[in-house]
Amino acid sequence: CFLTGAAKLVVVIAIFLLTFYVISQVFEIKMDANLGHIFGNLPVVFSKILVYFLLKATKPPRYKCGISKACPEKHFAFKMSSGAANVVGPKICVEDNVLMSGVKNNVGRGINTALVNGKTGELLDTKFFDMWGGDVAPLIEFLKAIQDGTIVLMATYDDGATKLNDEARKLIAELGSTSITNLGFRDNWVFCGGKGIKTKSPFEQHIKNNKDTNKYEGWPEVVEMEGCIPQKQE
């Protein structure tokens, strides 16, 4: 529809300019210096206008968080990626709002977590837990305090598994994760689930750390994921 409308507009502009140009030539209408300069270069002007509207008409639409297609009503758009080795931090975006990233300076080694209100899409909290040199206790305490109906997004950076214990893995599994039980040293992992979820989440990507297939020395390639999270209904 937009393409048709833009094409019509280009045709109308072309007809107007060409008509004015022909009339001015036939009747030798005297134009001031500025107009004479513009219409004397009519082909150039018209070409620029045509290119502009064609680019506008053919430019693909942009959806929230840069995902590949629009989400249906009563869904939240999200896109996220794990960290790249121990150099570039993870990124989490929901409803076109970047919640965590290296640019925002709120990511760190371990498991990066963003909590979002399942009804409104509003950010509730962001935290990262160092699973290499830190302690798993703060992560367990954090997970236990999450309220029902909360969307939970997690992404690893550097190493997100060394300090994980059975209790922490069980709490994350209860959010809908299936890969958390197998998450190992320097694996890359992204996950989106929720507190109170009744089934396993479809939003999860996991790449194992394998020296034979790693993209970076000592780390696998970045994992990315996008999708549409159903809004929690009353």
PDB file of N, CA, C and O in Angstrom, residues 141-183:
ATOM      1  N   GLU A 141      19.341 -16.143  45.898  1.00  0.00           N
ATOM      2  CA  GLU A 141      18.456 -15.213  46.620  1.00  0.00           C
ATOM      3  C   GLU A 141      17.633 -14.378  45.641  1.00  0.00           C
ATOM      4  O   GLU A 141      16.434 -14.161  45.837  1.00  0.00           O
ATOM      5  N   PHE A 142      18.279 -13.929  44.585  1.00  0.00           N
ATOM      6  CA  PHE A 142      17.611 -13.123  43.557  1.00  0.00           C
ATOM      7  C   PHE A 142      16.508 -13.931  42.872  1.00  0.00           C
ATOM      8  O   PHE A 142      15.380 -13.439  42.679  1.00  0.00           O
ATOM      9  N   LEU A 143      16.808 -15.156  42.491  1.00  0.00           N
ATOM     10  CA  LEU A 143      15.847 -16.008  41.798  1.00  0.00           C
ATOM     11  C   LEU A 143      14.629 -16.319  42.673  1.00  0.00           C
ATOM     12  O   LEU A 143      13.497 -16.344  42.194  1.00  0.00           O
ATOM     13  N   LYS A 144      14.861 -16.540  43.942  1.00  0.00           N
ATOM     14  CA  LYS A 144      13.756 -16.864  44.855  1.00  0.00           C
ATOM     15  C   LYS A 144      12.812 -15.680  45.061  1.00  0.00           C
ATOM     16  O   LYS A 144      11.622 -15.872  45.369  1.00  0.00           O
ATOM     17  N   ALA A 145      13.320 -14.478  44.887  1.00  0.00           N
ATOM     18  CA  ALA A 145      12.515 -13.276  45.146  1.00  0.00           C
ATOM     19  C   ALA A 145      11.681 -12.840  43.937  1.00  0.00           C
ATOM     20  O   ALA A 145      10.847 -11.935  44.050  1.00  0.00           O
ATOM     21  N   ILE A 146      11.874 -13.478  42.777  1.00  0.00           N
ATOM     22  CA  ILE A 146      11.123 -13.080  41.580  1.00  0.00           C
ATOM     23  C   ILE A 146       9.642 -13.389  41.764  1.00  0.00           C
ATOM     24  O   ILE A 146       9.270 -14.485  42.183  1.00  0.00           O
ATOM     25  N   GLN A 147       8.804 -12.414  41.426  1.00  0.00           N
ATOM     26  CA  GLN A 147       7.357 -12.563  41.593  1.00  0.00           C
ATOM     27  C   GLN A 147       6.722 -13.265  40.401  1.00  0.00           C
ATOM     28  O   GLN A 147       7.203 -13.177  39.262  1.00  0.00           O
ATOM     29  N   ASP A 148       5.614 -13.972  40.649  1.00  0.00           N
ATOM     30  CA  ASP A 148       4.868 -14.625  39.580  1.00  0.00           C
ATOM     31  C   ASP A 148       4.458 -13.600  38.519  1.00  0.00           C
ATOM     32  O   ASP A 148       4.099 -12.469  38.844  1.00  0.00           O
ATOM     33  N   GLY A 149       4.499 -14.019  37.255  1.00  0.00           N
ATOM     34  CA  GLY A 149       4.114 -13.124  36.167  1.00  0.00           C
ATOM     35  C   GLY A 149       5.251 -12.282  35.637  1.00  0.00           C
ATOM     36  O   GLY A 149       5.059 -11.494  34.718  1.00  0.00           O
ATOM     37  N   THR A 150       6.449 -12.470  36.189  1.00  0.00           N
ATOM     38  CA  THR A 150       7.611 -11.698  35.746  1.00  0.00           C
ATOM     39  C   THR A 150       8.315 -12.411  34.589  1.00  0.00           C
ATOM     40  O   THR A 150       8.544 -13.614  34.637  1.00  0.00           O
ATOM     41  N   ILE A 151       8.632 -11.645  33.550  1.00  0.00           N
ATOM     42  CA  ILE A 151       9.424 -12.162  32.430  1.00  0.00           C
ATOM     43  C   ILE A 151      10.889 -12.110  32.838  1.00  0.00           C
ATOM     44  O   ILE A 151      11.367 -11.095  33.358  1.00  0.00           O
ATOM     45  N   VAL A 152      11.620 -13.195  32.613  1.00  0.00           N
ATOM     46  CA  VAL A 152      13.025 -13.279  33.007  1.00  0.00           C
ATOM     47  C   VAL A 152      13.877 -13.546  31.769  1.00  0.00           C
ATOM     48  O   VAL A 152      13.672 -14.535  31.064  1.00  0.00           O
ATOM     49  N   LEU A 153      14.823 -12.642  31.506  1.00  0.00           N
ATOM     50  CA  LEU A 153      15.724 -12.797  30.365  1.00  0.00           C
ATOM     51  C   LEU A 153      17.149 -12.943  30.882  1.00  0.00           C
ATOM     52  O   LEU A 153      17.587 -12.158  31.729  1.00  0.00           O
ATOM     53  N   MET A 154      17.876 -13.952  30.388  1.00  0.00           N
ATOM     54  CA  MET A 154      19.220 -14.233  30.870  1.00  0.00           C
ATOM     55  C   MET A 154      20.188 -14.430  29.710  1.00  0.00           C
ATOM     56  O   MET A 154      19.822 -15.028  28.682  1.00  0.00           O
ATOM     57  N   ALA A 155      21.405 -13.935  29.889  1.00  0.00           N
ATOM     58  CA  ALA A 155      22.437 -14.096  28.869  1.00  0.00           C
ATOM     59  C   ALA A 155      23.797 -14.240  29.531  1.00  0.00           C
ATOM     60  O   ALA A 155      24.114 -13.526  30.480  1.00  0.00           O
ATOM     61  N   THR A 156      24.596 -15.167  29.040  1.00  0.00           N
ATOM     62  CA  THR A 156      25.926 -15.391  29.616  1.00  0.00           C
ATOM     63  C   THR A 156      26.962 -14.469  28.985  1.00  0.00           C
ATOM     64  O   THR A 156      26.804 -14.002  27.860  1.00  0.00           O
ATOM     65  N   TYR A 157      28.029 -14.264  29.754  1.00  0.00           N
ATOM     66  CA  TYR A 157      29.172 -13.480  29.280  1.00  0.00           C
ATOM     67  C   TYR A 157      30.430 -14.061  29.909  1.00  0.00           C
ATOM     68  O   TYR A 157      30.487 -14.215  31.132  1.00  0.00           O
ATOM     69  N   ASP A 158      31.412 -14.409  29.074  1.00  0.00           N
ATOM     70  CA  ASP A 158      32.653 -15.030  29.528  1.00  0.00           C
ATOM     71  C   ASP A 158      32.353 -16.437  30.052  1.00  0.00           C
ATOM     72  O   ASP A 158      32.333 -17.384  29.291  1.00  0.00           O
ATOM     73  N   ASP A 159      32.094 -16.575  31.334  1.00  0.00           N
ATOM     74  CA  ASP A 159      31.728 -17.879  31.898  1.00  0.00           C
ATOM     75  C   ASP A 159      30.519 -17.719  32.811  1.00  0.00           C
ATOM     76  O   ASP A 159      30.536 -16.905  33.731  1.00  0.00           O
ATOM     77  N   GLY A 160      29.481 -18.484  32.538  1.00  0.00           N
ATOM     78  CA  GLY A 160      28.273 -18.357  33.351  1.00  0.00           C
ATOM     79  C   GLY A 160      27.896 -19.609  34.104  1.00  0.00           C
ATOM     80  O   GLY A 160      26.754 -19.717  34.573  1.00  0.00           O
ATOM     81  N   ALA A 161      28.831 -20.556  34.234  1.00  0.00           N
ATOM     82  CA  ALA A 161      28.423 -21.851  34.793  1.00  0.00           C
ATOM     83  C   ALA A 161      29.262 -22.391  35.928  1.00  0.00           C
ATOM     84  O   ALA A 161      28.776 -23.234  36.698  1.00  0.00           O
ATOM     85  N   THR A 162      30.503 -21.975  36.086  1.00  0.00           N
ATOM     86  CA  THR A 162      31.409 -22.623  37.033  1.00  0.00           C
ATOM     87  C   THR A 162      30.849 -22.678  38.453  1.00  0.00           C
ATOM     88  O   THR A 162      30.943 -23.710  39.118  1.00  0.00           O
ATOM     89  N   LYS A 163      30.286 -21.607  38.936  1.00  0.00           N
ATOM     90  CA  LYS A 163      29.789 -21.576  40.321  1.00  0.00           C
ATOM     91  C   LYS A 163      28.330 -22.019  40.467  1.00  0.00           C
ATOM     92  O   LYS A 163      27.819 -22.075  41.585  1.00  0.00           O
ATOM     93  N   LEU A 164      27.677 -22.324  39.365  1.00  0.00           N
ATOM     94  CA  LEU A 164      26.286 -22.781  39.459  1.00  0.00           C
ATOM     95  C   LEU A 164      26.224 -24.102  40.230  1.00  0.00           C
ATOM     96  O   LEU A 164      27.018 -25.011  39.996  1.00  0.00           O
ATOM     97  N   ASN A 165      25.252 -24.212  41.129  1.00  0.00           N
ATOM     98  CA  ASN A 165      25.041 -25.483  41.832  1.00  0.00           C
ATOM     99  C   ASN A 165      23.654 -26.023  41.487  1.00  0.00           C
ATOM    100  O   ASN A 165      22.898 -25.415  40.714  1.00  0.00           O
ATOM    101  N   ASP A 166      23.311 -27.148  42.059  1.00  0.00           N
ATOM    102  CA  ASP A 166      22.033 -27.792  41.734  1.00  0.00           C
ATOM    103  C   ASP A 166      20.838 -26.916  42.085  1.00  0.00           C
ATOM    104  O   ASP A 166      19.850 -26.877  41.353  1.00  0.00           O
ATOM    105  N   GLU A 167      20.930 -26.191  43.198  1.00  0.00           N
ATOM    106  CA  GLU A 167      19.800 -25.357  43.614  1.00  0.00           C
ATOM    107  C   GLU A 167      19.561 -24.227  42.618  1.00  0.00           C
ATOM    108  O   GLU A 167      18.410 -23.973  42.220  1.00  0.00           O
ATOM    109  N   ALA A 168      20.624 -23.566  42.200  1.00  0.00           N
ATOM    110  CA  ALA A 168      20.488 -22.469  41.234  1.00  0.00           C
ATOM    111  C   ALA A 168      19.961 -22.983  39.899  1.00  0.00           C
ATOM    112  O   ALA A 168      19.077 -22.370  39.287  1.00  0.00           O
ATOM    113  N   ARG A 169      20.477 -24.120  39.460  1.00  0.00           N
ATOM    114  CA  ARG A 169      20.017 -24.693  38.192  1.00  0.00           C
ATOM    115  C   ARG A 169      18.542 -25.080  38.270  1.00  0.00           C
ATOM    116  O   ARG A 169      17.788 -24.882  37.300  1.00  0.00           O
ATOM    117  N   LYS A 170      18.111 -25.615  39.388  1.00  0.00           N
ATOM    118  CA  LYS A 170      16.709 -25.997  39.559  1.00  0.00           C
ATOM    119  C   LYS A 170      15.793 -24.778  39.515  1.00  0.00           C
ATOM    120  O   LYS A 170      14.724 -24.801  38.890  1.00  0.00           O
ATOM    121  N   LEU A 171      16.213 -23.689  40.145  1.00  0.00           N
ATOM    122  CA  LEU A 171      15.401 -22.464  40.151  1.00  0.00           C
ATOM    123  C   LEU A 171      15.273 -21.879  38.745  1.00  0.00           C
ATOM    124  O   LEU A 171      14.203 -21.387  38.363  1.00  0.00           O
ATOM    125  N   ILE A 172      16.342 -21.947  37.965  1.00  0.00           N
ATOM    126  CA  ILE A 172      16.285 -21.445  36.594  1.00  0.00           C
ATOM    127  C   ILE A 172      15.451 -22.384  35.721  1.00  0.00           C
ATOM    128  O   ILE A 172      14.702 -21.941  34.840  1.00  0.00           O
ATOM    129  N   ALA A 173      15.546 -23.681  35.975  1.00  0.00           N
ATOM    130  CA  ALA A 173      14.730 -24.644  35.235  1.00  0.00           C
ATOM    131  C   ALA A 173      13.249 -24.395  35.479  1.00  0.00           C
ATOM    132  O   ALA A 173      12.417 -24.557  34.567  1.00  0.00           O
ATOM    133  N   GLU A 174      12.907 -23.969  36.686  1.00  0.00           N
ATOM    134  CA  GLU A 174      11.508 -23.676  37.015  1.00  0.00           C
ATOM    135  C   GLU A 174      10.986 -22.452  36.272  1.00  0.00           C
ATOM    136  O   GLU A 174       9.776 -22.238  36.193  1.00  0.00           O
ATOM    137  N   LEU A 175      11.892 -21.643  35.718  1.00  0.00           N
ATOM    138  CA  LEU A 175      11.489 -20.490  34.897  1.00  0.00           C
ATOM    139  C   LEU A 175      11.221 -20.903  33.449  1.00  0.00           C
ATOM    140  O   LEU A 175      10.802 -20.080  32.638  1.00  0.00           O
ATOM    141  N   GLY A 176      11.470 -22.193  33.139  1.00  0.00           N
ATOM    142  CA  GLY A 176      11.182 -22.704  31.799  1.00  0.00           C
ATOM    143  C   GLY A 176      12.391 -23.145  31.012  1.00  0.00           C
ATOM    144  O   GLY A 176      12.269 -23.545  29.847  1.00  0.00           O
ATOM    145  N   SER A 177      13.584 -23.113  31.616  1.00  0.00           N
ATOM    146  CA  SER A 177      14.794 -23.491  30.890  1.00  0.00           C
ATOM    147  C   SER A 177      14.979 -25.005  30.840  1.00  0.00           C
ATOM    148  O   SER A 177      14.735 -25.704  31.820  1.00  0.00           O
ATOM    149  N   THR A 178      15.451 -25.482  29.688  1.00  0.00           N
ATOM    150  CA  THR A 178      15.794 -26.896  29.559  1.00  0.00           C
ATOM    151  C   THR A 178      17.308 -27.091  29.457  1.00  0.00           C
ATOM    152  O   THR A 178      17.822 -28.162  29.759  1.00  0.00           O
ATOM    153  N   SER A 179      18.017 -26.054  29.031  1.00  0.00           N
ATOM    154  CA  SER A 179      19.467 -26.167  28.821  1.00  0.00           C
ATOM    155  C   SER A 179      20.284 -25.899  30.076  1.00  0.00           C
ATOM    156  O   SER A 179      21.481 -26.220  30.101  1.00  0.00           O
ATOM    157  N   ILE A 180      19.663 -25.326  31.100  1.00  0.00           N
ATOM    158  CA  ILE A 180      20.427 -24.917  32.276  1.00  0.00           C
ATOM    159  C   ILE A 180      21.100 -26.111  32.965  1.00  0.00           C
ATOM    160  O   ILE A 180      22.184 -25.967  33.546  1.00  0.00           O
ATOM    161  N   THR A 181      20.512 -27.274  32.876  1.00  0.00           N
ATOM    162  CA  THR A 181      21.108 -28.441  33.527  1.00  0.00           C
ATOM    163  C   THR A 181      22.416 -28.853  32.858  1.00  0.00           C
ATOM    164  O   THR A 181      23.263 -29.498  33.484  1.00  0.00           O
ATOM    165  N   ASN A 182      22.586 -28.476  31.569  1.00  0.00           N
ATOM    166  CA  ASN A 182      23.782 -28.854  30.826  1.00  0.00           C
ATOM    167  C   ASN A 182      24.734 -27.681  30.588  1.00  0.00           C
ATOM    168  O   ASN A 182      25.747 -27.847  29.896  1.00  0.00           O
ATOM    169  N   LEU A 183      24.418 -26.527  31.150  1.00  0.00           N
ATOM    170  CA  LEU A 183      25.259 -25.349  30.920  1.00  0.00           C
ATOM    171  C   LEU A 183      26.630 -25.568  31.556  1.00  0.00           C
ATOM    172  O   LEU A 183      26.747 -25.858  32.749  1.00  0.00           O
TER     173      LEU A 183
END
